[in-house]
Short mmCIF file of C-alpha atoms in Angstrom, two decimals:
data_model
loop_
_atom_site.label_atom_id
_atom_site.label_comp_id
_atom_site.label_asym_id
_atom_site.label_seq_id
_atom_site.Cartn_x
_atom_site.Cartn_y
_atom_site.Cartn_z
CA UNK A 1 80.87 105.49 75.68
CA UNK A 2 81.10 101.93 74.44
CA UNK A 3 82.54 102.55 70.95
CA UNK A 4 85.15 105.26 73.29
CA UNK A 5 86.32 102.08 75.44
CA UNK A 6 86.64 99.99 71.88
CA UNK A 7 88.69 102.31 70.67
CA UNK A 8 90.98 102.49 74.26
CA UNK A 9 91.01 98.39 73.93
CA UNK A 10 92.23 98.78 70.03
CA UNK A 11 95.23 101.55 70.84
CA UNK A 12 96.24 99.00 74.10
CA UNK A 13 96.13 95.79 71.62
CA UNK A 14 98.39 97.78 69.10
CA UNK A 15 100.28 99.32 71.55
CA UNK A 16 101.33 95.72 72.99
CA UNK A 17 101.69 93.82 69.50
CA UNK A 18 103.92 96.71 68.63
CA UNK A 19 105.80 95.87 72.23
CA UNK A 20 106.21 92.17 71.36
CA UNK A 21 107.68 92.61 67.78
CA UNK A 22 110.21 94.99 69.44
CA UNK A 23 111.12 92.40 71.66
CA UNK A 24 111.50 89.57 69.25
CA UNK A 25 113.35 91.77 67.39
CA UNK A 26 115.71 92.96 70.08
CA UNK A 27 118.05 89.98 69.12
CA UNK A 28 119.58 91.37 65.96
CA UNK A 29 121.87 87.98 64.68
CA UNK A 30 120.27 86.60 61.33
CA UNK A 31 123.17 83.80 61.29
CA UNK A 32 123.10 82.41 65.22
CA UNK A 33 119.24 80.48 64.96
CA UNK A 34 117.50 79.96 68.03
CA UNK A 35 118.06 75.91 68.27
CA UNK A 36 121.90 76.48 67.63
CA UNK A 37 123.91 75.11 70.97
CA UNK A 38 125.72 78.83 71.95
CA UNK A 39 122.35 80.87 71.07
CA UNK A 40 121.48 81.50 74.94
CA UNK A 41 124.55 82.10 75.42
CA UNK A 42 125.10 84.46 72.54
CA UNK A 43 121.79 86.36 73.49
CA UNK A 44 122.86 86.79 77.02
CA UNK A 45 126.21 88.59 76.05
CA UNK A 46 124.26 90.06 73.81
CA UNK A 47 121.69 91.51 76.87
CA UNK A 48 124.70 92.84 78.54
CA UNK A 49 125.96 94.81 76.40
CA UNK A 50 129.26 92.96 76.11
CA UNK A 51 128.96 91.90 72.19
CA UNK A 52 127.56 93.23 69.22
CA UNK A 53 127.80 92.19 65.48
CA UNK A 54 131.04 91.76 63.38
CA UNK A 55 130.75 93.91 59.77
CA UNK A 56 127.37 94.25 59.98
CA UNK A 57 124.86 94.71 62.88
CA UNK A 58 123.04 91.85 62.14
CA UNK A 59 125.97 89.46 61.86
CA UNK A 60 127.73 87.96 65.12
CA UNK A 61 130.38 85.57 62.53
CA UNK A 62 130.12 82.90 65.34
CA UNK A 63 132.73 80.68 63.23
CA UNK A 64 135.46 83.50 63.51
CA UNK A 65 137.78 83.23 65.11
CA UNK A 66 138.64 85.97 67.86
CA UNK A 67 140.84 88.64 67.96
CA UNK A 68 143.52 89.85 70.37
CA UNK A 69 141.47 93.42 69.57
CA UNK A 70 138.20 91.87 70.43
CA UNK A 71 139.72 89.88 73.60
CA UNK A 72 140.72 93.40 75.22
CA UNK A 73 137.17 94.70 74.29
CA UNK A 74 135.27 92.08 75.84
CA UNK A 75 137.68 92.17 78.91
CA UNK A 76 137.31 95.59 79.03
CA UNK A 77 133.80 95.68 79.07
CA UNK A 78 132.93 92.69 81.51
CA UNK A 79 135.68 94.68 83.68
CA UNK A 80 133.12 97.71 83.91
CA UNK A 81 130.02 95.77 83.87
CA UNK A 82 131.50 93.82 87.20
CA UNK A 83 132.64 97.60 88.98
CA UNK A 84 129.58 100.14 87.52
CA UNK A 85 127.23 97.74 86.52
CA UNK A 86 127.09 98.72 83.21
CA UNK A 87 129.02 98.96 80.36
CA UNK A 88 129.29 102.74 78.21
CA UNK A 89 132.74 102.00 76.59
CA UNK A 90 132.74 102.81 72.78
CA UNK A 91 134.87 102.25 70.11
CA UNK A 92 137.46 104.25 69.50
CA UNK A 93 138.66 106.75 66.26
CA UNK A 94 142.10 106.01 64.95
CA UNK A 95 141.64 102.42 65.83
CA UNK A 96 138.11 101.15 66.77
CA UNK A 97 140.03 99.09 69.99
CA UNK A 98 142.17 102.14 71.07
CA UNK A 99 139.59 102.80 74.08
CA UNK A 100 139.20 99.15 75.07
CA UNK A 101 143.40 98.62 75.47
CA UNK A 102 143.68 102.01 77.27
CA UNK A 103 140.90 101.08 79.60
CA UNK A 104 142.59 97.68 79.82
CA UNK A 105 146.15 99.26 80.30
CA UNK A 106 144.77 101.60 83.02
CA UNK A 107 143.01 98.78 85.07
CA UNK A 108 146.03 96.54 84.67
CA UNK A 109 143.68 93.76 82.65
CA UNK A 110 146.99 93.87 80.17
CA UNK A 111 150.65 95.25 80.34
CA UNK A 112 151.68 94.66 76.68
CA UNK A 113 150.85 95.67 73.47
CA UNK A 114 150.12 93.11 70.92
CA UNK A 115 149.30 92.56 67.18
CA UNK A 116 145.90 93.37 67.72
CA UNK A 117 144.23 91.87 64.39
CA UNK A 118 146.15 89.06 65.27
CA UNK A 119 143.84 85.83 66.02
CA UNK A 120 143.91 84.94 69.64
CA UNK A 121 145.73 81.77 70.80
CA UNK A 122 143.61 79.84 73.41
CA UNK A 123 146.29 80.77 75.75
CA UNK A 124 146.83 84.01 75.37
CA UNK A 125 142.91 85.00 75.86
CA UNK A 126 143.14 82.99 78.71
CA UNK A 127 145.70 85.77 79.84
CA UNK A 128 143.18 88.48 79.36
CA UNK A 129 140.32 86.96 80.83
CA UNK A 130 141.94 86.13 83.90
CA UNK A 131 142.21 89.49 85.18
CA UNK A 132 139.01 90.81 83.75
CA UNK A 133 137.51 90.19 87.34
CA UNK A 134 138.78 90.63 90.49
CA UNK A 135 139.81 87.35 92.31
CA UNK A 136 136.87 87.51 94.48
CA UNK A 137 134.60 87.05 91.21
CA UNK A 138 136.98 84.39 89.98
CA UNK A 139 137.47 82.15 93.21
CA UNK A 140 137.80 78.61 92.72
CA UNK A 141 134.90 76.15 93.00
CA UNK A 142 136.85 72.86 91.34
CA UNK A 143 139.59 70.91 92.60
CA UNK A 144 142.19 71.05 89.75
CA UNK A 145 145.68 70.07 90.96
CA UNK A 146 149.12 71.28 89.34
CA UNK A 147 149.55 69.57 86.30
CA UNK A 148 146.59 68.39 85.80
CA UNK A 149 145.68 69.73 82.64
CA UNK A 150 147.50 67.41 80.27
CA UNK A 151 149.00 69.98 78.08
CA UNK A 152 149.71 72.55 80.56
CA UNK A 153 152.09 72.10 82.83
CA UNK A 154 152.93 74.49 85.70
CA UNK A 155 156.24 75.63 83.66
CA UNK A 156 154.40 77.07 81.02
CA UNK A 157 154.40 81.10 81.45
CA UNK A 158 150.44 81.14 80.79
CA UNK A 159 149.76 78.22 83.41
CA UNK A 160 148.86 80.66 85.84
CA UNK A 161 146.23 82.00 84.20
CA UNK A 162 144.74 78.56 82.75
CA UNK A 163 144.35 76.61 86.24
CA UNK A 164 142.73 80.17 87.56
CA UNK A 165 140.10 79.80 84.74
CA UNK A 166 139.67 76.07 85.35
CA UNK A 167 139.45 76.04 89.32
CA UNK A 168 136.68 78.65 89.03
CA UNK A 169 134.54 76.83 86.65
CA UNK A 170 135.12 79.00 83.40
CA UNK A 171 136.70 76.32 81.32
CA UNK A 172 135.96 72.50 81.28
CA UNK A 173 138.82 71.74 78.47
CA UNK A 174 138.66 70.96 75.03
CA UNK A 175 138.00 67.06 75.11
CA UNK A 176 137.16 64.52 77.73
CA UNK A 177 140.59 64.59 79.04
CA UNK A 178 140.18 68.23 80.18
CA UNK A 179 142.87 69.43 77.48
CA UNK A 180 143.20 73.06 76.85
CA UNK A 181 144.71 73.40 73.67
CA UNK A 182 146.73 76.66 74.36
CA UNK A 183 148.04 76.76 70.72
CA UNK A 184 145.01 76.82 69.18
CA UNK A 185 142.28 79.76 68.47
CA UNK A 186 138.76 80.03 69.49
CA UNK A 187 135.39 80.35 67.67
CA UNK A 188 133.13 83.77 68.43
CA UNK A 189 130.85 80.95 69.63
CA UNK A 190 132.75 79.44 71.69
CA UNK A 191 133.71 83.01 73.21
CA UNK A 192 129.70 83.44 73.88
CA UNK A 193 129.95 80.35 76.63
CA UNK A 194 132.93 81.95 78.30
CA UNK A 195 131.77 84.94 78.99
CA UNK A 196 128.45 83.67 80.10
CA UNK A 197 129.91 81.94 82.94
CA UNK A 198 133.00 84.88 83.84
CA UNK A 199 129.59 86.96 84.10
CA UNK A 200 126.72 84.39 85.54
CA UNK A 201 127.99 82.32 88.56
CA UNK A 202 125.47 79.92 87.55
CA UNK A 203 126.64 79.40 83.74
CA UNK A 204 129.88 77.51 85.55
CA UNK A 205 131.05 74.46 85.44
CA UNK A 206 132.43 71.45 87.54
CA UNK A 207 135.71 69.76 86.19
CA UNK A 208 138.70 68.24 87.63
CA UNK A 209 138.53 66.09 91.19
CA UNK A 210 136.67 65.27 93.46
CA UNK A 211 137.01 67.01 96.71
CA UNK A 212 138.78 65.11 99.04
CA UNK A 213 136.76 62.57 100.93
CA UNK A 214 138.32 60.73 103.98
CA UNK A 215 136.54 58.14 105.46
CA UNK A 216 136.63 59.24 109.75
CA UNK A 217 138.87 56.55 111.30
CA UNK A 218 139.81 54.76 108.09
CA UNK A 219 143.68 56.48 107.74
CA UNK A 220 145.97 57.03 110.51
CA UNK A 221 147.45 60.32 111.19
CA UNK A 222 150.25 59.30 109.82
CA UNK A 223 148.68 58.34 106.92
CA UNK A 224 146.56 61.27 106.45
CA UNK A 225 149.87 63.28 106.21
CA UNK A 226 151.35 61.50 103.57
CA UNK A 227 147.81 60.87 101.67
CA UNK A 228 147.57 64.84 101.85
CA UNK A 229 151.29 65.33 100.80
CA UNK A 230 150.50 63.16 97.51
CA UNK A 231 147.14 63.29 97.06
CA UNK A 232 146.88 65.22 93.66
CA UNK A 233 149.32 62.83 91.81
CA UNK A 234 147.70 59.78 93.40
CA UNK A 235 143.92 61.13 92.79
CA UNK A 236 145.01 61.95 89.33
CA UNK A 237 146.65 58.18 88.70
CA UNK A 238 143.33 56.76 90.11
CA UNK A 239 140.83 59.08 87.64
CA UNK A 240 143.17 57.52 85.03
CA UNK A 241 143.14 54.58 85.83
CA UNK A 242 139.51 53.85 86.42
CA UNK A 243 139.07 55.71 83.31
CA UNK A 244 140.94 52.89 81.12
CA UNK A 245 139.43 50.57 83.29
CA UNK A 246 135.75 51.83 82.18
CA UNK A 247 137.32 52.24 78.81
CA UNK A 248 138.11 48.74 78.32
CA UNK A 249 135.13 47.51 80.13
CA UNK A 250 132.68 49.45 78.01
CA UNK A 251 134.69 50.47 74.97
CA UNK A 252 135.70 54.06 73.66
CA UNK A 253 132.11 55.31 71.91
CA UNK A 254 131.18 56.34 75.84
CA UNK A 255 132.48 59.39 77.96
CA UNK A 256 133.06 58.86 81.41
CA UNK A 257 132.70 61.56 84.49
CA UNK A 258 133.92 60.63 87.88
CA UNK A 259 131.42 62.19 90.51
CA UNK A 260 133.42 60.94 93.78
CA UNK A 261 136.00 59.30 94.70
CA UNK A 262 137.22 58.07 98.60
CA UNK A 263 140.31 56.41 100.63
CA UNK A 264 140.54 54.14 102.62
CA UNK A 265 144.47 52.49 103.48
CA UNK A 266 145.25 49.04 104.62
CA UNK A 267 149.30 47.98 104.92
CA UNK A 268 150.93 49.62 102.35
CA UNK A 269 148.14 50.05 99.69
CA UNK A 270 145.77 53.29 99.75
CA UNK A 271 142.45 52.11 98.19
CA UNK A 272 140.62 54.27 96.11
CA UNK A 273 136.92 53.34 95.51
CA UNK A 274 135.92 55.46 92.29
CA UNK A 275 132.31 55.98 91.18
CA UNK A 276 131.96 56.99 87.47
CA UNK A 277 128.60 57.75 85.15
CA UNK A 278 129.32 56.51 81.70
CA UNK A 279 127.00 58.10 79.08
CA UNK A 280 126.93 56.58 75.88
CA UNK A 281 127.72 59.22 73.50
CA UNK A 282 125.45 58.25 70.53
CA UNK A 283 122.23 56.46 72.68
CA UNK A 284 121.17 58.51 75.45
CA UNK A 285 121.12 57.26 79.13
CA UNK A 286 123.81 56.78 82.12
CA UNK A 287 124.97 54.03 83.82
CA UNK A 288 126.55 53.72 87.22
CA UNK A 289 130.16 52.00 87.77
CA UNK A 290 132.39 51.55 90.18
CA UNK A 291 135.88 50.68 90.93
CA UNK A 292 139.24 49.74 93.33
CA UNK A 293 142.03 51.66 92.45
CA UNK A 294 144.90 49.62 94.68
CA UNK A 295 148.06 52.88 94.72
CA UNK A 296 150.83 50.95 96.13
CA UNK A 297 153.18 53.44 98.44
CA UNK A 298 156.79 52.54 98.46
CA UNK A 299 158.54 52.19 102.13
CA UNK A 300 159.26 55.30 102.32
CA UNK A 301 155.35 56.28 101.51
CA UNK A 302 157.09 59.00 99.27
CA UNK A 303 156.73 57.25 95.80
CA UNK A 304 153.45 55.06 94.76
CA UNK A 305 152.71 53.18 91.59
CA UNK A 306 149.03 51.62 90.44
CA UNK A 307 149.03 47.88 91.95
CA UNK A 308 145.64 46.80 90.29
CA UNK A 309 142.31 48.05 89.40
CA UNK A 310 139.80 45.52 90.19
CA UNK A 311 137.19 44.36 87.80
CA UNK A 312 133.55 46.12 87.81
CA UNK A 313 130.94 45.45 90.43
CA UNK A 314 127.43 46.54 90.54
CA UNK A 315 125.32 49.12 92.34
CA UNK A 316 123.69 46.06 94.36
CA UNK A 317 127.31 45.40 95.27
CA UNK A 318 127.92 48.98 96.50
CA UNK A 319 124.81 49.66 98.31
CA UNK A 320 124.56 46.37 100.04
CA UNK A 321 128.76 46.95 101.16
CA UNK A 322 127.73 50.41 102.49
CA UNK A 323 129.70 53.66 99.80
CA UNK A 324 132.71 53.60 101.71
CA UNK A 325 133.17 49.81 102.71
CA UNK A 326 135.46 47.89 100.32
CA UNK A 327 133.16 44.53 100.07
CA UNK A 328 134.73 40.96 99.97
CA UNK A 329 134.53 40.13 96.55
CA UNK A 330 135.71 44.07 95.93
CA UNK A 331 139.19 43.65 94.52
CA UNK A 332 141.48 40.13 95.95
CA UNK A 333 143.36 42.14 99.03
CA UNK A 334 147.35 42.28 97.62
CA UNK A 335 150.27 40.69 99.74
CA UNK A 336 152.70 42.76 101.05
CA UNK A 337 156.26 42.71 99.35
#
């Protein structure tokens, strides 16, 4: 009986060492390593079925560039994944993409052809993605005026599809500036990220403005028309211009992320108090400033130009003025003209 429940403990010990090395080796990609920055991200596409290698099965090529062929795929697939929950598309005979731009064609993901070995601009996968989902998947979470991506304006024919992608947290830009770089291509690695977050609501990320904050009682109805009117080209020319501010304060080997921003309007000047972390980018650890953005409205209130930014001030500062309350030594209050 004893040596009969040895043997029963043996077959169970093989049976789950055989179970682990399966696992481990249920991640096929020899050339993404497990320390690399997109390898969670790779694995989870991976796990749902929406990638797989690139000549060989054990290859994913993350420094290729993608396709217009493999755009349509993966839109394809996270299409069906979102409505079935699963994704049983396969490659196709004549041409291995044929099923992925039918399917695409048929859901009305795309409504052109293209030159399908063609390396995908920035832009135009930006096109694709954009329908993959439904709006309802892909409903804005950031506050990203018009225009304020630096190189995309609202002219351009893809700028639709960009600010979707940005307002719902899919794309943070290519630099601190939140630039998209439309003309350019994108890695297979990079690709990984993005489809992470179109697919995990969780993987997103926060870029653009603040949401608006009003102080109660500090603007006048009045006030709080025309603030609203102009807001995104005044909120904009304050992020700016605390972010030169912090730049010269600081110097340019630091990035800079504003976390909130609020109003507050005396005479003719609408005061924004900014708070930014600055992480230095080569020394970890973030500090905490803060400051007065004075947007001078013309009589009219329909045009406004920077007055001043006032010099830094501490946390102490803040805290003991109340987040909110400009304090006296908070930026020298401007004469009217």
């Amino acid at each position: 009986m004893k040596k009969l429940l040895v043997l029963i403990c043996a077959m169970v010990l093989l049976v789950m060492s055989v179970a682990v090395i399966a696992t481990a080796a249920e991640f096929p990609f020899k050339d993404v390593a497990n320390d690399i920055w997109y390898y969670d991200a790779v694995k989870t596409a991976y796990e749902m079925n929406l990638i797989n290698g690139k000549g060989a099965t054990d290859t994913y090529k993350p420094d290729d560039n993608m396709t217009y062929a493999e755009a349509i795929k993966l839109a394809a697939c996270m299409n069906q994944l979102h409505t079935t929950g699963k994704v049983t598309l396969v490659n196709g005979t004549a041409n291995w993409y044929d099923t992925y731009v039918e399917y695409c064609k048929t859901n009305g993901i795309i409504t052109k052809d293209y030159n399908y070995n063609e390396k995908a601009t920035r832009s135009g996968y930006m096109e694709i993605f954009a329908k993959a989902l439904p709006d309802s998947a892909l409903e804005a979470m950031n506050n990203v005026p018009d225009n304020f991506i630096p190189d995309v304006k609202m002219d351009a024919p893809y700028a639709a599809a960009v600010y979707k992608l940005y307002r719902a947290g899919i794309l943070a830009g290519v630099d601190a500036k939140n630039n998209c770089a439309p003309a350019s291509n994108i890695k297979r690695s990079e690709v990984a990220v993005i489809l992470t977050r179109m697919m995990v609501k969780e993987k997103r990320v926060a870029v653009g403005l603040p949401k608006e904050e009003l102080d109660p009682g500090t603007l006048s109805a009045e006030d709080e028309k025309i603030y609203k009117r102009n807001k995104s080209s005044m909120e904009r020319l304050a992020k700016e211009m605390a972010e030169t501010s912090a730049m010269a304060t600081v110097g340019n080997s630091y990035s800079y992320t504003v976390n909130s921003m609020k109003v507050l309007k005396s005479d003719n000047y609408f005061r924004y108090v900014v708070s930014m972390s600055i992480t230095n980018i080569s020394v970890s650890g973030t500090d905490q400033l803060y400051f007065e953005v004075l947007i001078r409205t013309s009589t009219d209130m329909e045009n406004h130009e920077v007055y001043k930014v006032s010099t830094k001030i501490t946390e102490d500062d803040m805290k003991a003025a109340g987040w909110g309350t400009r304090p006296d030594n908070f930026g020298a209050e401007p004469a009217d003209e």
